[in-house]
Short mmCIF file of C-alpha atoms and ligand atoms in Angstrom, two decimals:
data_model
loop_
_atom_site.label_atom_id
_atom_site.label_comp_id
_atom_site.label_asym_id
_atom_site.label_seq_id
_atom_site.Cartn_x
_atom_site.Cartn_y
_atom_site.Cartn_z
CA MET S 1 86.39 21.91 101.41
CA GLU S 2 86.00 25.26 99.60
CA ILE S 3 88.96 26.19 96.44
CA ILE S 4 89.12 30.18 95.83
CA VAL S 5 91.27 31.55 93.23
CA LEU S 6 92.50 34.90 94.76
CA SER S 7 95.92 36.83 94.05
CA ARG S 8 98.97 35.77 96.57
CA SER S 9 99.21 39.33 98.46
CA GLN S 10 94.59 38.91 98.68
CA ALA S 11 94.67 34.83 99.01
CA CYS S 12 98.12 36.77 102.65
CA GLN S 13 95.41 38.73 103.42
CA TYR S 14 92.39 35.99 103.70
CA ALA S 15 94.65 33.84 106.22
CA VAL S 16 95.25 37.32 107.98
CA ASP S 17 91.33 38.14 108.28
CA LYS S 18 90.92 34.87 109.18
CA ILE S 19 93.67 34.50 112.50
CA ALA S 20 92.20 37.73 112.96
CA GLN S 21 88.80 36.55 113.45
CA VAL S 22 90.08 33.32 115.57
CA LEU S 23 92.55 35.76 117.89
CA THR S 24 88.98 37.44 119.07
CA GLN S 25 87.01 34.59 119.52
CA THR S 26 89.42 33.50 122.15
CA ASN S 27 90.29 36.89 123.71
CA GLY S 28 93.85 36.81 122.03
CA LYS S 29 94.00 33.50 123.49
CA ALA S 30 94.38 30.70 120.26
CA THR S 31 96.70 27.68 119.75
CA LEU S 32 97.31 28.19 116.11
CA GLY S 33 99.63 25.65 114.43
CA LEU S 34 101.87 27.30 111.50
CA ALA S 35 103.86 26.27 109.03
CA THR S 36 106.70 26.71 107.25
CA GLY S 37 108.11 27.75 103.11
CA GLY S 38 108.95 30.17 100.93
CA THR S 39 104.61 30.49 101.03
CA MET S 40 104.12 31.74 104.04
CA THR S 41 106.84 34.39 104.00
CA PRO S 42 104.52 36.82 102.64
CA LEU S 43 101.91 35.54 104.63
CA TYR S 44 104.11 36.38 107.61
CA ALA S 45 105.29 39.42 106.36
CA LYS S 46 101.27 40.89 106.43
CA LEU S 47 100.47 39.34 110.19
CA CYS S 48 104.46 41.36 111.47
CA GLN S 49 103.10 44.29 109.54
CA SER S 50 99.22 44.39 111.24
CA ASN S 51 98.33 45.05 114.89
CA LEU S 52 97.48 41.36 115.77
CA ASP S 53 98.24 41.01 118.88
CA PHE S 54 100.03 37.11 119.80
CA SER S 55 101.22 37.44 123.32
CA HIS S 56 98.59 35.99 125.11
CA ALA S 57 98.38 33.02 122.06
CA THR S 58 99.60 29.62 120.96
CA SER S 59 101.62 27.86 117.87
CA PHE S 60 102.63 24.81 117.22
CA ASN S 61 104.51 23.91 113.95
CA LEU S 62 104.65 21.44 111.33
CA ASP S 63 107.75 20.15 111.06
CA GLU S 64 111.39 20.31 111.37
CA TYR S 65 114.88 19.04 110.13
CA VAL S 66 116.51 16.63 110.82
CA GLY S 67 120.26 17.13 112.99
CA LEU S 68 119.73 21.66 112.53
CA ALA S 69 120.50 22.89 115.25
CA PRO S 70 117.48 25.46 116.01
CA ASP S 71 120.66 28.13 114.89
CA ASN S 72 120.50 26.93 111.46
CA PRO S 73 119.76 29.00 108.92
CA GLN S 74 117.78 26.16 107.39
CA SER S 75 116.19 25.24 109.93
CA TYR S 76 112.38 26.11 110.97
CA HIS S 77 113.26 26.80 114.04
CA TYR S 78 115.66 30.17 112.38
CA TYR S 79 113.11 31.11 109.55
CA MET S 80 110.31 31.19 112.55
CA ASN S 81 112.48 33.13 114.41
CA ASP S 82 113.48 35.79 111.36
CA GLN S 83 109.91 35.98 109.91
CA LEU S 84 107.94 35.89 113.09
CA PHE S 85 109.24 35.31 116.01
CA PHE S 86 111.10 37.83 117.25
CA LYS S 87 108.61 40.60 115.34
CA LYS S 88 105.25 39.32 116.68
CA PRO S 89 105.92 36.98 119.90
CA PHE S 90 103.23 34.18 120.97
CA TRP S 91 103.19 33.29 124.28
CA LYS S 92 104.78 30.49 123.48
CA SER S 93 106.11 28.22 120.54
CA TYR S 94 106.21 25.25 120.45
CA LEU S 95 108.53 23.40 117.02
CA PRO S 96 109.63 19.77 117.22
CA GLN S 97 113.39 19.30 118.12
CA GLY S 98 115.17 18.58 115.36
CA ASN S 99 118.66 18.58 116.33
CA THR S 100 118.51 15.68 119.14
CA ALA S 101 120.18 12.40 120.13
CA ASP S 102 117.02 10.48 119.57
CA ALA S 103 114.47 12.26 117.12
CA ALA S 104 111.89 9.10 118.23
CA VAL S 105 111.77 10.43 121.10
CA ALA S 106 111.27 14.77 120.55
CA ALA S 107 108.77 13.29 117.70
CA LYS S 108 107.08 11.62 120.71
CA ALA S 109 106.71 13.90 123.03
CA TYR S 110 105.19 16.40 121.06
CA HIS S 111 102.88 14.72 120.11
CA GLU S 112 101.79 14.14 123.67
CA LYS S 113 101.73 18.36 123.71
CA LEU S 114 99.42 18.27 120.97
CA VAL S 115 97.06 15.59 121.79
CA THR S 116 96.01 17.89 124.58
CA THR S 117 96.47 20.90 122.70
CA PRO S 118 93.60 21.35 119.91
CA ARG S 119 94.56 23.79 117.31
CA ASP S 120 91.95 26.29 116.86
CA LEU S 121 93.60 27.02 113.10
CA GLN S 122 96.05 25.06 111.24
CA LEU S 123 98.00 27.00 108.57
CA LEU S 124 99.40 24.51 105.72
CA GLY S 125 101.86 25.25 102.02
CA ILE S 126 101.77 21.87 100.33
CA GLY S 127 104.63 20.01 98.16
CA GLU S 128 104.89 19.47 94.76
CA ASN S 129 104.15 16.12 95.39
CA GLY S 130 100.85 16.72 98.01
CA HIS S 131 102.73 15.78 100.89
CA ILE S 132 101.43 19.11 104.58
CA GLY S 133 103.36 19.34 106.15
CA PHE S 134 106.27 15.95 105.73
CA ASN S 135 103.89 13.82 104.92
CA GLU S 136 105.30 12.57 102.14
CA PRO S 137 102.50 10.09 99.25
CA GLY S 138 101.61 6.39 101.39
CA SER S 139 101.66 8.58 104.56
CA SER S 140 98.40 7.52 106.40
CA PRO S 141 95.44 9.77 108.00
CA THR S 142 95.86 7.91 111.19
CA SER S 143 99.19 9.13 111.44
CA ILE S 144 100.70 11.23 114.57
CA THR S 145 104.10 12.64 114.92
CA ARG S 146 107.12 11.07 113.89
CA VAL S 147 110.47 10.87 112.36
CA LEU S 148 109.91 10.87 108.24
CA PRO S 149 112.40 10.02 105.00
CA LEU S 150 111.89 12.63 102.89
CA THR S 151 111.45 11.39 98.94
CA GLU S 152 114.09 12.82 96.61
CA SER S 153 111.77 14.45 95.30
CA THR S 154 110.88 16.86 98.03
CA ARG S 155 114.66 17.64 98.59
CA ARG S 156 115.64 18.02 95.64
CA ALA S 157 112.34 20.57 95.86
CA ASN S 158 114.02 21.99 99.26
CA SER S 159 116.66 22.26 98.21
CA ARG S 160 116.76 26.03 96.67
CA TYR S 161 117.01 26.86 100.32
CA PHE S 162 120.43 25.09 100.80
CA ASP S 163 124.19 25.04 99.35
CA ASP S 164 123.08 22.55 97.17
CA GLU S 165 120.32 19.20 97.46
CA LYS S 166 123.17 17.05 99.72
CA ALA S 167 123.05 19.33 101.92
CA VAL S 168 118.83 18.81 102.35
CA PRO S 169 118.48 16.65 105.54
CA THR S 170 117.69 12.94 104.72
CA HIS S 171 114.84 13.36 107.48
CA ALA S 172 111.75 15.36 109.33
CA ILE S 173 110.45 14.99 112.04
CA SER S 174 106.29 15.73 111.29
CA MET S 175 102.99 16.38 112.49
CA GLY S 176 100.93 13.38 111.88
CA LEU S 177 97.86 13.86 108.97
CA SER S 178 95.48 13.21 112.20
CA GLU S 179 97.60 15.78 114.06
CA ILE S 180 96.61 18.31 111.25
CA LEU S 181 93.16 17.00 110.82
CA ALA S 182 92.72 17.39 114.02
CA ALA S 183 92.62 21.29 114.44
CA LYS S 184 88.76 23.14 113.73
CA GLN S 185 90.01 24.92 111.13
CA ILE S 186 92.22 24.83 107.91
CA ILE S 187 93.16 27.10 105.58
CA LEU S 188 96.13 25.83 103.01
CA ILE S 189 98.30 27.98 100.17
CA ALA S 190 99.24 27.20 97.16
CA PHE S 191 100.80 29.46 94.78
CA GLY S 192 102.35 29.25 90.82
CA GLN S 193 102.19 26.40 88.77
CA LYS S 194 104.78 23.79 90.75
CA LYS S 195 102.25 23.52 92.65
CA ALA S 196 98.89 22.89 90.36
CA LYS S 197 99.24 19.46 90.21
CA ALA S 198 99.24 18.79 93.74
CA ILE S 199 95.66 20.81 93.60
CA TYR S 200 94.26 19.46 91.16
CA GLN S 201 95.24 16.04 93.20
CA MET S 202 93.80 16.96 95.93
CA THR S 203 90.90 18.07 95.23
CA GLN S 204 89.58 16.18 92.34
CA ARG S 205 90.69 13.45 93.33
CA PRO S 206 89.05 10.49 96.39
CA PRO S 207 91.61 10.38 99.20
CA HIS S 208 94.27 8.80 98.58
CA PRO S 209 98.11 8.33 100.88
CA ASP S 210 99.36 8.82 97.20
CA CYS S 211 98.56 12.65 98.21
CA PRO S 212 98.34 12.83 101.37
CA ALA S 213 96.64 16.67 101.47
CA SER S 214 93.59 15.17 99.77
CA PHE S 215 92.24 13.84 103.12
CA LEU S 216 91.45 17.67 104.36
CA GLN S 217 88.97 16.16 101.49
CA ASN S 218 87.56 14.52 105.21
CA HIS S 219 87.69 17.78 107.07
CA PRO S 220 84.27 19.64 107.96
CA ASN S 221 86.22 23.55 107.79
CA THR S 222 89.76 23.54 105.27
CA VAL S 223 89.85 26.50 102.93
CA VAL S 224 92.22 26.07 99.84
CA LEU S 225 93.19 29.53 99.22
CA CYS S 226 95.52 29.35 95.29
CA ASP S 227 96.12 32.17 92.90
CA THR S 228 95.81 30.83 89.45
CA ALA S 229 98.42 29.54 88.23
CA ALA S 230 98.75 26.76 91.35
CA ALA S 231 94.63 26.80 89.58
CA SER S 232 95.63 26.09 86.34
CA LEU S 233 94.48 22.66 86.22
CA LEU S 234 91.16 23.14 87.58
CA LYS S 235 88.00 23.41 85.74
C1 LIG G 1 108.20 21.71 103.06
C2 LIG G 1 107.81 21.77 104.67
C3 LIG G 1 105.95 21.80 104.22
C4 LIG G 1 105.41 22.96 102.36
C5 LIG G 1 106.34 22.73 101.98
C6 LIG G 1 106.41 23.27 100.29
O1 LIG G 1 108.37 19.92 101.93
N1 LIG G 1 108.05 21.37 104.94
O2 LIG G 1 105.20 22.50 105.56
O3 LIG G 1 104.61 22.97 102.75
O4 LIG G 1 108.00 22.83 102.34
O5 LIG G 1 107.39 24.97 100.75
P1 LIG G 1 106.92 26.14 99.16
O6 LIG G 1 105.78 27.36 100.27
O7 LIG G 1 108.16 27.30 99.64
O8 LIG G 1 106.29 25.73 98.44
#
């Protein structure tokens, strides 16, 4: 696992360049794993400003809240349409279906789709408690897409995007760690002091379910892009 400390703008440019490389290598037909959250916003803005063409590419998002419809502004469907897809349409874009009568059935369908469509590049953010996607502490490296309860700390951290903490859904459908680790290449981005502890645990401690992101140490091609604040606990 390579750790690179950069400014936020340089980190986003680094990711844009890697995405461009993968598009070139695949004649535009790349399959990208995409993430949501504030960290990804400046990166998607750069992609929108670029001349990259995603019209033959496929995307798979990491996760979606259970119970939110795609037109709900807090849903990840809405986020992706707003930040990327409306401006840069993909050939096909997949997200887990959170607003369904049976989320477990939606999770299984998503897993089956992932198995047949390997990702060339997976983008990741990280939660303050070391989660990736919504794989909260305790997640197994062999986990697959499933319905997960969100921890209180994650609901509190994500409440900044909602009217109040009570409005944050209690469950999400998330890609599992095994599916994330199946991507050929992974870029994890972390900005800000609030991510420093998670970055320390992910990179400096042996892989452990207490910090799900630490299993990325076992992946052969992962780059961690941090700003100085997120890297502040590293030697
Ligand atoms: C959510 C998402 C994660 C994301 C994390 C950090 O919990 N499920 O995929 O990495 O938030 O988000 P932010 O970038 O807003 O700090």
